[in-house]
Coordinates of C-alpha atoms in Angstrom, one line a residue:
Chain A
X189 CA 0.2 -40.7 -10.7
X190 CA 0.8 -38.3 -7.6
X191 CA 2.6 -35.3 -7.2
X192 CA 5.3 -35.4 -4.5
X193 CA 7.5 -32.9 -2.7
X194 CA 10.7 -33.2 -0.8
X195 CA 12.6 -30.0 0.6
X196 CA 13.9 -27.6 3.2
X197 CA 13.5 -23.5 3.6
X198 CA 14.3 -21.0 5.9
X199 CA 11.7 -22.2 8.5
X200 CA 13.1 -26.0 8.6
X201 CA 16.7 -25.5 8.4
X202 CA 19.4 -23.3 9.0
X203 CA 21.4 -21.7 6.0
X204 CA 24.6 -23.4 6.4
X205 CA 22.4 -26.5 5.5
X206 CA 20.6 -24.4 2.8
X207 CA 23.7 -23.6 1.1
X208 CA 25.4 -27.0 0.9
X209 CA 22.0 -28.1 -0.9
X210 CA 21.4 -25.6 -3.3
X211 CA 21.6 -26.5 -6.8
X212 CA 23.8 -24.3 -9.1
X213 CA 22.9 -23.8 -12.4
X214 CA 25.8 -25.7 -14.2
X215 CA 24.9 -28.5 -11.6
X216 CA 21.4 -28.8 -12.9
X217 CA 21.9 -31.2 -16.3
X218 CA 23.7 -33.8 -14.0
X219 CA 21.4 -33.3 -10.6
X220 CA 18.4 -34.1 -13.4
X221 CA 20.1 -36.9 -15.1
X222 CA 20.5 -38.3 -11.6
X223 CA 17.2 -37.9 -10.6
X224 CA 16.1 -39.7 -13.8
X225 CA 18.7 -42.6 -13.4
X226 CA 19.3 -43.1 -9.8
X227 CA 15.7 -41.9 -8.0
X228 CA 14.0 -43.5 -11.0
X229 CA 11.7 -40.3 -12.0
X230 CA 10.4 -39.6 -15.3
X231 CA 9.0 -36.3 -13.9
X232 CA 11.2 -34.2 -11.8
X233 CA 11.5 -29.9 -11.2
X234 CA 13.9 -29.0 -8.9
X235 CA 13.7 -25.7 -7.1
X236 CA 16.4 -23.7 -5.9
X237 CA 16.3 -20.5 -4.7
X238 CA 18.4 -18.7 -1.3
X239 CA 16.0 -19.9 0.7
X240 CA 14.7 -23.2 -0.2
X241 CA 15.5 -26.1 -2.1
X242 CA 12.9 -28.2 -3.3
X243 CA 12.3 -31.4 -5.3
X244 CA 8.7 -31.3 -6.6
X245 CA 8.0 -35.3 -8.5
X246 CA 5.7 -36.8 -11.0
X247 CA 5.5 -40.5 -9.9
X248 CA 3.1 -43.3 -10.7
X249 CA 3.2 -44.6 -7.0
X250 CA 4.9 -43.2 -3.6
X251 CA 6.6 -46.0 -2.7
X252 CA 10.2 -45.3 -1.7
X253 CA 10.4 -41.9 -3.9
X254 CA 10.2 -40.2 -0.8
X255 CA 13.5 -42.1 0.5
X256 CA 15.3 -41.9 -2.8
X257 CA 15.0 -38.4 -3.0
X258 CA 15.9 -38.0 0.6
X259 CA 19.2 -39.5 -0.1
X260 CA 19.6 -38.0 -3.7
X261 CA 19.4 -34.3 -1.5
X262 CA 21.7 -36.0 0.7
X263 CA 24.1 -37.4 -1.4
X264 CA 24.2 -33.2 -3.0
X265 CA 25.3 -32.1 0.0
X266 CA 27.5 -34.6 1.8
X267 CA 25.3 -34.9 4.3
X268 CA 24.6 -38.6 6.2
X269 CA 21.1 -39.1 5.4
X270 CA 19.6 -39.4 9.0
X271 CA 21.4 -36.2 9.5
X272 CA 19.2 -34.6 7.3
X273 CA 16.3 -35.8 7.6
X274 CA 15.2 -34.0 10.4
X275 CA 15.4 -30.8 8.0
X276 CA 13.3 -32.7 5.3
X277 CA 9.8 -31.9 4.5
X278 CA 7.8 -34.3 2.4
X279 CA 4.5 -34.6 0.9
X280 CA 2.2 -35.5 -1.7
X281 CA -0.8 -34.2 -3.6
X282 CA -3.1 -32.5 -2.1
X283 CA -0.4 -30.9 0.2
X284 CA 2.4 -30.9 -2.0
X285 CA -0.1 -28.8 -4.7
X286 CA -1.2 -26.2 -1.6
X287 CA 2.3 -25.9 -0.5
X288 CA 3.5 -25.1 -4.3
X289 CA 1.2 -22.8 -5.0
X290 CA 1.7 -21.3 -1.5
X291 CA 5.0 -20.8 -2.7
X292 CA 4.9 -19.2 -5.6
X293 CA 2.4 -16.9 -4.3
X294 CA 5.2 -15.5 -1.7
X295 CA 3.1 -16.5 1.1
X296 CA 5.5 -19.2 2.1
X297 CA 8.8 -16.4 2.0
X298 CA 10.5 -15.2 4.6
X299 CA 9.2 -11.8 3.2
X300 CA 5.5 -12.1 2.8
X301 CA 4.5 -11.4 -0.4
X302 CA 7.6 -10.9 -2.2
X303 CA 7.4 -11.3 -5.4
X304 CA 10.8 -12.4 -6.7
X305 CA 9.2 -15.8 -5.8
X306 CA 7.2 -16.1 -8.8
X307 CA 10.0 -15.7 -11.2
X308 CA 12.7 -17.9 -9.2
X309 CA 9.2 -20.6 -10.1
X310 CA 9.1 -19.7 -13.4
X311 CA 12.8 -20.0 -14.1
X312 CA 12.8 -23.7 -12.4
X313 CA 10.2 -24.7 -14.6
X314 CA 11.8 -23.4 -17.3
X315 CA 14.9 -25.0 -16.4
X316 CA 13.1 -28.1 -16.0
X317 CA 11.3 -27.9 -19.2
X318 CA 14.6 -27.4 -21.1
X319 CA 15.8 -30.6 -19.7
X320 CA 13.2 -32.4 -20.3
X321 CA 12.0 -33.3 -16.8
X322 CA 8.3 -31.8 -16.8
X323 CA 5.7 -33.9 -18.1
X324 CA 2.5 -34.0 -18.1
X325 CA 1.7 -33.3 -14.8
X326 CA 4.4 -30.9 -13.4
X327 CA 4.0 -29.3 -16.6
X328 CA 0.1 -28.4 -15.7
X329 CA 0.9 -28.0 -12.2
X330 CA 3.5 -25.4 -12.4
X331 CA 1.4 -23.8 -14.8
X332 CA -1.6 -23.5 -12.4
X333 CA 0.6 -22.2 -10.0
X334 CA 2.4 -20.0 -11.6
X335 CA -1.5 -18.5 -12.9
X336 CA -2.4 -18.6 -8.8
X337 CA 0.5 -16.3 -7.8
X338 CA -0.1 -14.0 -10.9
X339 CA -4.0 -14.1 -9.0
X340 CA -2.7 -13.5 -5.8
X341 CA -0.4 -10.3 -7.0
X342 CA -3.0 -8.4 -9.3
X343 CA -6.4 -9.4 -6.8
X344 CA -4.9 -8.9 -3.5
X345 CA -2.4 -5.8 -2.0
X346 CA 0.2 -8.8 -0.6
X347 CA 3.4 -7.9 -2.9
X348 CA 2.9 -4.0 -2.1
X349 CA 5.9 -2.8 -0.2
X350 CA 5.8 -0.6 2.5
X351 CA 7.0 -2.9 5.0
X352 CA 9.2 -0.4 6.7
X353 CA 9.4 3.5 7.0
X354 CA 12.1 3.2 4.2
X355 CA 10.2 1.4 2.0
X356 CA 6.9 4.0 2.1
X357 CA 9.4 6.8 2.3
X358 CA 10.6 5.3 -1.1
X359 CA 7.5 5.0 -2.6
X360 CA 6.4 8.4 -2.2
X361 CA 9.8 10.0 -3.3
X362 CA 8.7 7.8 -6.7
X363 CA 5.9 9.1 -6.6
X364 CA 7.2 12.7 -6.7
X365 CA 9.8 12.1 -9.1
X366 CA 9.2 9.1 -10.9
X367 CA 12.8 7.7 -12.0
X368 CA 14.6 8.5 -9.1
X369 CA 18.1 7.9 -10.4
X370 CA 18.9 11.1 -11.9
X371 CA 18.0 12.7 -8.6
X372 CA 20.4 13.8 -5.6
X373 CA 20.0 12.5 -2.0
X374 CA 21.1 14.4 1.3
X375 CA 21.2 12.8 4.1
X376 CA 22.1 14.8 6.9
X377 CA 22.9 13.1 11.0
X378 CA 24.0 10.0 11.8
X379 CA 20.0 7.9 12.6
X380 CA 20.5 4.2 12.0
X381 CA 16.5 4.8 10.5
X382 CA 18.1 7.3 8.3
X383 CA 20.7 5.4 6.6
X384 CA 18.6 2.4 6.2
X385 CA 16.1 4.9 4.3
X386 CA 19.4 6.0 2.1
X387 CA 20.1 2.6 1.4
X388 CA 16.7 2.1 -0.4
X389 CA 17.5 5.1 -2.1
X390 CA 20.8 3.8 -3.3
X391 CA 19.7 0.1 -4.1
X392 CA 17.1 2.3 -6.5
X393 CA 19.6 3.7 -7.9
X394 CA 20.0 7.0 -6.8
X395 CA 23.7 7.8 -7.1
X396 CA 24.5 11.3 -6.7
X397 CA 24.6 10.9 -3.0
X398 CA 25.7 13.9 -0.2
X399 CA 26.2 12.8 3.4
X400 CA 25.9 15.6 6.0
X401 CA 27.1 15.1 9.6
X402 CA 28.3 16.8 12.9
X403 CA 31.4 14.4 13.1
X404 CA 33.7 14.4 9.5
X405 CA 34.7 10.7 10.3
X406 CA 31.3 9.6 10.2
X407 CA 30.2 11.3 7.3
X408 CA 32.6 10.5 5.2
X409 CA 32.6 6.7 6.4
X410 CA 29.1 7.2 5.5
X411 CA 29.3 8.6 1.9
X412 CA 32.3 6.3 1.2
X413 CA 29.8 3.2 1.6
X414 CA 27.4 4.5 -0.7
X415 CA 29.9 6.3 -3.5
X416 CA 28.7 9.9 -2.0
X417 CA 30.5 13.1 -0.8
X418 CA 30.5 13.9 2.8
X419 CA 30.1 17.7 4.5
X420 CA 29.9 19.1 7.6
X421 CA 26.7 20.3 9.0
X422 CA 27.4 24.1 8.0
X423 CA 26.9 22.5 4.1
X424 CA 22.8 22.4 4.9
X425 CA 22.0 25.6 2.9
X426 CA 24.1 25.0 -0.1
X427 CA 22.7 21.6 0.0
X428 CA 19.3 22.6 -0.3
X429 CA 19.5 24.3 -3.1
X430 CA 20.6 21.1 -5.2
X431 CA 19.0 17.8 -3.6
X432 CA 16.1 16.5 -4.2
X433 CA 15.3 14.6 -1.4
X434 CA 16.6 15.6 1.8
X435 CA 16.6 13.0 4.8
X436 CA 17.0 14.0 8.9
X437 CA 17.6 11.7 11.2
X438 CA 19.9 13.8 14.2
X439 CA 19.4 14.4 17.4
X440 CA 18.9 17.7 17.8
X441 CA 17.2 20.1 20.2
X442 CA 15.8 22.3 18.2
X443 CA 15.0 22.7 14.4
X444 CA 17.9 22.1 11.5
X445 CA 15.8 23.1 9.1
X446 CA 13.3 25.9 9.3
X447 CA 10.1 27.0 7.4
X448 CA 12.1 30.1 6.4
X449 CA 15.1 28.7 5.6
X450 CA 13.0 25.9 3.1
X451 CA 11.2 29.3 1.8
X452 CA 14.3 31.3 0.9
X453 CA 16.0 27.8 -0.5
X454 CA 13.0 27.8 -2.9
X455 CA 12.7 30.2 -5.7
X456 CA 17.0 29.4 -6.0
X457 CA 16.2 26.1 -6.4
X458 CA 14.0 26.9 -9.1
X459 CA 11.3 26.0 -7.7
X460 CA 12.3 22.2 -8.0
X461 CA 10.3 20.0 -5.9
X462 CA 12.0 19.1 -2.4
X463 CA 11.0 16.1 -0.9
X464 CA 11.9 15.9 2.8
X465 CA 12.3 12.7 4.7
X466 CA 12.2 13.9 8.6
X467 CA 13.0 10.6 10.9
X468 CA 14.2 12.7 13.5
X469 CA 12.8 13.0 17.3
X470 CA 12.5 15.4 18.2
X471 CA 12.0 16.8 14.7
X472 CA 14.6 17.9 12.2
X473 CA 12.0 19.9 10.2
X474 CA 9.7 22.8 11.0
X475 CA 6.4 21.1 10.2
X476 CA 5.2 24.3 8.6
X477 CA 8.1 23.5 6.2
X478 CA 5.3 21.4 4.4
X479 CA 3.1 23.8 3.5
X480 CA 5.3 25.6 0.9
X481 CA 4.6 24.7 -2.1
X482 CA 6.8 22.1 -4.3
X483 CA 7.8 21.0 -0.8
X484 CA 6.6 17.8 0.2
X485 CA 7.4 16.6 3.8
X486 CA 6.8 13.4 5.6
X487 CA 7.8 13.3 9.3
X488 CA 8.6 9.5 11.2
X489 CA 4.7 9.4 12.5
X490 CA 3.0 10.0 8.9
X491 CA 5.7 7.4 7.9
X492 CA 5.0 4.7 10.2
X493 CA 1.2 5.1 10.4
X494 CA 1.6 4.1 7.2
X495 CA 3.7 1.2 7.8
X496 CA 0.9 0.2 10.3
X497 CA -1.9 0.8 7.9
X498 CA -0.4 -1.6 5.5
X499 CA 0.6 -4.0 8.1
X500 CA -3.4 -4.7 8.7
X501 CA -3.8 -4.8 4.9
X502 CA -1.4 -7.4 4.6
X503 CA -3.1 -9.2 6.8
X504 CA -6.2 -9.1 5.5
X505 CA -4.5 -9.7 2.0
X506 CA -2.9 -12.7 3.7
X507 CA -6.6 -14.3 4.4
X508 CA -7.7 -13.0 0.5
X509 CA -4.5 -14.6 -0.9
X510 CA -5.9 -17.9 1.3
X511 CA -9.4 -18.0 -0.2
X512 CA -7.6 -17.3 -4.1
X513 CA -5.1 -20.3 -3.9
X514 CA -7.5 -22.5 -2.1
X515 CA -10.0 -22.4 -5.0
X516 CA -6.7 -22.9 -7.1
X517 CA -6.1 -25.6 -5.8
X518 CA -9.2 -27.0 -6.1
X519 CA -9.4 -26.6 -9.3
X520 CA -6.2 -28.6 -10.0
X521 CA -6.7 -31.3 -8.1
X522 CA -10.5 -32.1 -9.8
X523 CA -7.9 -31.7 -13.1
X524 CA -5.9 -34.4 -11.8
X525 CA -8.4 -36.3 -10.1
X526 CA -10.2 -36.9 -12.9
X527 CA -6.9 -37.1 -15.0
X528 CA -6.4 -40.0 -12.4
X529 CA -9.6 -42.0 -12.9
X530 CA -9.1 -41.6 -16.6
X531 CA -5.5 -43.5 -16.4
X532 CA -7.0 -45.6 -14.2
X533 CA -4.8 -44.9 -11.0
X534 CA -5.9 -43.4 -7.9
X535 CA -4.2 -40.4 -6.4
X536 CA -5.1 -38.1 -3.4
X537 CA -4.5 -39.6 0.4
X538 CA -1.1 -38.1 2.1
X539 CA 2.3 -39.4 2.5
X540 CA 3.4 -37.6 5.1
X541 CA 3.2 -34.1 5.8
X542 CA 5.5 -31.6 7.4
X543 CA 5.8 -28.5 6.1
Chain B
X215 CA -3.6 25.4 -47.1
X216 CA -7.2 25.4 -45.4
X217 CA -6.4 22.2 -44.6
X218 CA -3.2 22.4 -43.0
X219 CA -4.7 25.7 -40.9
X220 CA -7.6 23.2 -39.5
X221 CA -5.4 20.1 -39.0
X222 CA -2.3 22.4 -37.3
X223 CA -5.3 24.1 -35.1
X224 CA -7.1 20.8 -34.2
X225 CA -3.8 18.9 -33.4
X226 CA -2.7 22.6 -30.9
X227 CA -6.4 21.6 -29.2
X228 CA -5.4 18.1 -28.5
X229 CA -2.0 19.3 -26.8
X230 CA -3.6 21.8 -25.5
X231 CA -6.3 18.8 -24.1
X232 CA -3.2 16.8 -23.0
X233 CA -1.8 19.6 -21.1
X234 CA -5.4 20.4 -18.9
X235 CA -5.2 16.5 -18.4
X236 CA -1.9 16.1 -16.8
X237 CA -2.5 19.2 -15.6
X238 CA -5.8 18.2 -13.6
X239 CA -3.8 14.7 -13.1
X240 CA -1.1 16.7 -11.0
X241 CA -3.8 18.2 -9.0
X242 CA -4.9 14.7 -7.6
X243 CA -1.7 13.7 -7.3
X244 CA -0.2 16.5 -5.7
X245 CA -3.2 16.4 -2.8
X246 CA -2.5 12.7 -2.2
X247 CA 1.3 13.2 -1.5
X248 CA 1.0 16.5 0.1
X249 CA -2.0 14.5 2.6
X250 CA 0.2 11.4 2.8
X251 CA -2.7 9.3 1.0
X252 CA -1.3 6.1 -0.5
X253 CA -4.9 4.9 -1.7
X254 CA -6.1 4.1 -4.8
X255 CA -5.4 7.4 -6.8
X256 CA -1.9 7.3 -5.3
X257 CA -0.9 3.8 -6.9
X258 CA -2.3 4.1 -10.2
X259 CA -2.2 7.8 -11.0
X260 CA 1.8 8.6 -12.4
X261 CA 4.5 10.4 -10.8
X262 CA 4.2 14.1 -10.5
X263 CA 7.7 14.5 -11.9
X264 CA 6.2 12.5 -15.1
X265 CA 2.8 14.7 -15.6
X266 CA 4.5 17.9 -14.8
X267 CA 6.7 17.1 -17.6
X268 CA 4.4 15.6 -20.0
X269 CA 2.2 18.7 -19.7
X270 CA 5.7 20.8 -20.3
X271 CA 6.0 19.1 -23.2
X272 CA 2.2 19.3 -24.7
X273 CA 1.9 23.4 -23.6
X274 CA 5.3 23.6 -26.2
X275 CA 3.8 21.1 -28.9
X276 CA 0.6 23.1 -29.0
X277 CA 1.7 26.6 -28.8
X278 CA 4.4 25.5 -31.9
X279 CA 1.2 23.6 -33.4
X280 CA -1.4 26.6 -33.1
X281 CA 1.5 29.1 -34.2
X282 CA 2.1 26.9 -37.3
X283 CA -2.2 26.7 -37.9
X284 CA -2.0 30.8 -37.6
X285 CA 0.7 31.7 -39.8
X286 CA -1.1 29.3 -42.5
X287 CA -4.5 30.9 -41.2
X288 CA -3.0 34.7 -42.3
X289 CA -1.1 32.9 -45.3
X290 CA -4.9 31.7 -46.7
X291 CA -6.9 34.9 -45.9
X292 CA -4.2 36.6 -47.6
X293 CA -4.2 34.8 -50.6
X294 CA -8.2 34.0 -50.9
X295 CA -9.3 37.4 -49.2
X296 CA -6.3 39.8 -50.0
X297 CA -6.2 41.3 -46.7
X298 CA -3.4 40.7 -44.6
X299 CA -5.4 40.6 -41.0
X300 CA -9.1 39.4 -40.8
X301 CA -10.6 41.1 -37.8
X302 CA -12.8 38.1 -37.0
X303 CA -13.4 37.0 -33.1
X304 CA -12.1 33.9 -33.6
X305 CA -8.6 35.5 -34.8
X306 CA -8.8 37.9 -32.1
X307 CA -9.6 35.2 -29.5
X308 CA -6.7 32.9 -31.2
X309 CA -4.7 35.5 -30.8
X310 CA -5.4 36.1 -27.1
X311 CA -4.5 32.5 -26.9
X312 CA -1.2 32.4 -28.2
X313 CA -0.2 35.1 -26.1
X314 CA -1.4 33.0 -22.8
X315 CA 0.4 30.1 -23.7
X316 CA 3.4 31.8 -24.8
X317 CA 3.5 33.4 -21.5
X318 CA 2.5 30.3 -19.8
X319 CA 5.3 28.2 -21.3
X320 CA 8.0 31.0 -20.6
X321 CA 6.9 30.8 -17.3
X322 CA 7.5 27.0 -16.9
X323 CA 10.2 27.0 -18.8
X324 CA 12.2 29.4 -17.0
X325 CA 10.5 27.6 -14.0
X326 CA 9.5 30.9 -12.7
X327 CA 6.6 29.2 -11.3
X328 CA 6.2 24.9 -10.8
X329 CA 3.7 22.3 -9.8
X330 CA 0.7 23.8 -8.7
X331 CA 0.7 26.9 -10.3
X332 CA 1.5 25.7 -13.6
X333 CA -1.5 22.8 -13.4
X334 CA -4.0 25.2 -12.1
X335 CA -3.0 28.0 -15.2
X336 CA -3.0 24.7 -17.9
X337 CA -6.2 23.8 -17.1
X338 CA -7.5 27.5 -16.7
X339 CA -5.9 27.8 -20.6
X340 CA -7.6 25.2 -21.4
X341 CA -11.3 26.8 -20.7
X342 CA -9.6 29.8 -23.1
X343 CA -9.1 26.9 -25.7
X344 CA -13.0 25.6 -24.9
X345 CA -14.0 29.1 -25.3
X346 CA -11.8 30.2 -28.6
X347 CA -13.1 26.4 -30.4
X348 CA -17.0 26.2 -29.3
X349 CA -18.1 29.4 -27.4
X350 CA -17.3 31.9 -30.7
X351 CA -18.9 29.6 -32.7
X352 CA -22.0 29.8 -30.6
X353 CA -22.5 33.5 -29.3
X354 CA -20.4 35.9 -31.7
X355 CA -20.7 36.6 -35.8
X356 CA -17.5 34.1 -37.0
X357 CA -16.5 33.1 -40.5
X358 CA -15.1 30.1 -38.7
X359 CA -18.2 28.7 -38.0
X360 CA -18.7 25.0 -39.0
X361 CA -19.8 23.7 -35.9

């Protein structure tokens, strides 16, 4: 028995090819009855997410599987097969094992470490299980892997986020207010970095949403894409008193917001915790504005020395994620080796290998 | 009625507990925001928005809880003793205590102070709470010693 894989992602192909071969849900029952019928596999998982599609096989022996499924993904998108072939990757165990598990482990995404991997994995095997596709040996196999990314997330810091200035911005407005959704959001000048840093906000939820800026126009283009309420610049101080998190990002000479101004804003506010989010340069924010209390301020350089920090951590979780899926893998293929000797067919020794 | 006097008094100690904890929790929290730390502490410990208010809500459980174990307290020494205010230290001290968190929950309630402030003063309550359940016991003449 070996364990073959046939595919395309993000690396191999572009996504107008993606998208003419990804599998639907509805289309799964007859893409597995084909498989079964036409390519002749008793064991079959297909994996379909935005950016890959991937046919992962349980087959006594190699011969031809590799071509039938080549023109099975062909035939699913209307493309000729030799067009599509140059977009193919295929393998077999061991490759096809260490590319899976790779996989589900988010090391293989276009964002490292992601982790909505794991359950796109989980949900093709459960797809695959409902139609009776998995045996024996994609069952055990998807299992392993799906154990190895679980590894890879609780062992290693790979799925943390702070990939961007938004994204650690983000994290320590959680960490200030926990559910952020109940929270308001100023955002006041018109920074690209500053709107990408509301957007986070937004896409957690955060829905009471003010949009402050120099030019009306722009403000209220800008609150009208995110369901907020525009102002003028002149709004600042009534602002203060009722968001939460306040985000600069305008070029500005001088200060917009002072230590004083934070001060007085305070004890009317309750003495609410302010976050502020300064992305401006030269700075929004008075610095000293951070040493009030209840105010916690985080300027562009404590953001992105942040962002750097992680970087190297990723990349050391990168090599720590390595060493976990390697051992993995091992594991699973003495599993199936000996599984192999015990049927009394050989596996192990590459088809081909391009991923 | 003894009963429900110790329980009602135990159960204000644990809040009271619960209160120094997120209390002491904010602390470490609040230091590795306000330093930009996103370490260790920083992942696991909660949000401050969540210990502030879980510490809100334990400084108003215990202070109902150790108002409910007084009243039954002056109820009993009424009934087994016949007077109606037993000068003992431990009342005395009890009574101290309900004044501090009674203040101290006003204050956060009416968010005259937040954060900080209110974390340092629940844990400092807290060493009034250690004080009122084992130091009386220890160093002045109680009736409610059992420890």
């Amino acid at each position: 028995m070996r364990i073959l894989l046939v595919g395309v992602n993000h690396r191999s192909c572009p996504i107008e090819v993606r998208e003419r071969l990804a599998f639907r849900t509805e289309q799964l029952p007859e893409a597995y009855a084909a498989l079964r019928r036409d390519a002749g596999l008793a064991e079959s998982l297909i994996l379909s997410t935005c950016n890959r599609v991937e046919i992962y096989a349980g087959v006594p022996r190699l011969d031809g599987t590799h071509e039938r499924l080549s023109a099975f993904l062909s035939a699913h998108g209307g493309f000729q097969d030799a067009e599509l072939r140059s977009h193919l990757y295929a393998c077999a165990d061991p490759q096809s094992v260490e590319h899976l598990f790779a996989v589900a482990s988010g090391l293989d995404s276009m964002v490292l470490g992601e982790t909505e991997i794991l359950h796109q994995v989980k949900h093709a095997y459960e797809q695959a299980r409902s139609h009776g596709t998995a045996g024996k040996a994609l069952n055990v196999l998807f299992q392993k892997a799906l154990n190895a990314a679980k590894t890879v997330q609780t062992k290693t810091v790979l799925g943390r986020g702070c990939v961007s200035v938004g994204t650690v911005a983000l994290e320590f407005a959680q960490k200030i207010f926990g559910d952020l959704r109940p929270h308001t959001v100023a955002l006041l000048g018109a920074g690209k970095i500053g709107e990408v840093t509301l957007k986070r906000l937004s896409a957690r939820g955060v829905s009471n949403i003010r949009v402050l800026n120099r030019s009306p126009e722009r403000a209220q283009r800008l609150a009208s894409s995110y369901g907020g309420t525009a102002y003028g610049l002149g709004a600042l101080e009534a602002q203060l008193l009722e968001a939460d998190i306040l985000i600069t990002s305008a070029s500005a000479p001088g200060y917009l917001l002072t230590r004083a101004q934070a001060a007085a804003a305070m004890p009317q506010r309750r003495h609410r915790p302010l976050c502020l989010i300064d992305l401006g340069v030269p700075r929004n924010i008075e610095p000293a504005a951070g040493t009030l209390e209840n105010v916690y301020l985080f300027d562009i350089d404590d953001l992105q020395g942040l962002v750097a920090h992680h970087a190297s951590l990723r990349q050391q979780a990168v090599q720590d994620s390595q060493v976990i899926i390697q051992q993995k893998v091992r594991h699973f293929l003495a599993w199936w080796d000996a599984e192999g000797a015990a049927c009394g067919s050989g596996s192990s020794s590459a088809l081909a290998a391009a991923p | 009625m003894v009963i429900a006097h110790t329980v009602c008094a135990l159960l204000s100690y644990v809040a009271f507990l619960v209160a120094f904890l997120s209390g002491a929790l904010f602390l470490v929290q609040e230091r590795q925001v306000k330093r930009k730390r996103m370490g260790w502490l920083f992942r696991r410990l909660p949000a401050l928005g969540t210990l502030d208010r879980l510490n809100l809500l334990a400084i108003g459980a215990g202070f109902g809880l150790l108002s409910l174990g007084m009243a039954f307290g002056l109820w009993g020494s009424r009934m087994l003793l016949g007077s109606r205010w037993p000068w003992d230290p431990k009342v005395l001290l009890t009574a101290v205590l309900w004044v501090a968190y009674l203040t101290l929950w006003m204050i956060r309630i009416r968010s005259t102070l937040r954060g900080r402030k209110i974390a340092l003063l629940s844990i400092l309550g807290f060493s009034l709470v250690l004080f009122t359940f084992l130091g009386v016991n220890r160093w002045l003449p109680t009736w409610h010693a059992y420890l």
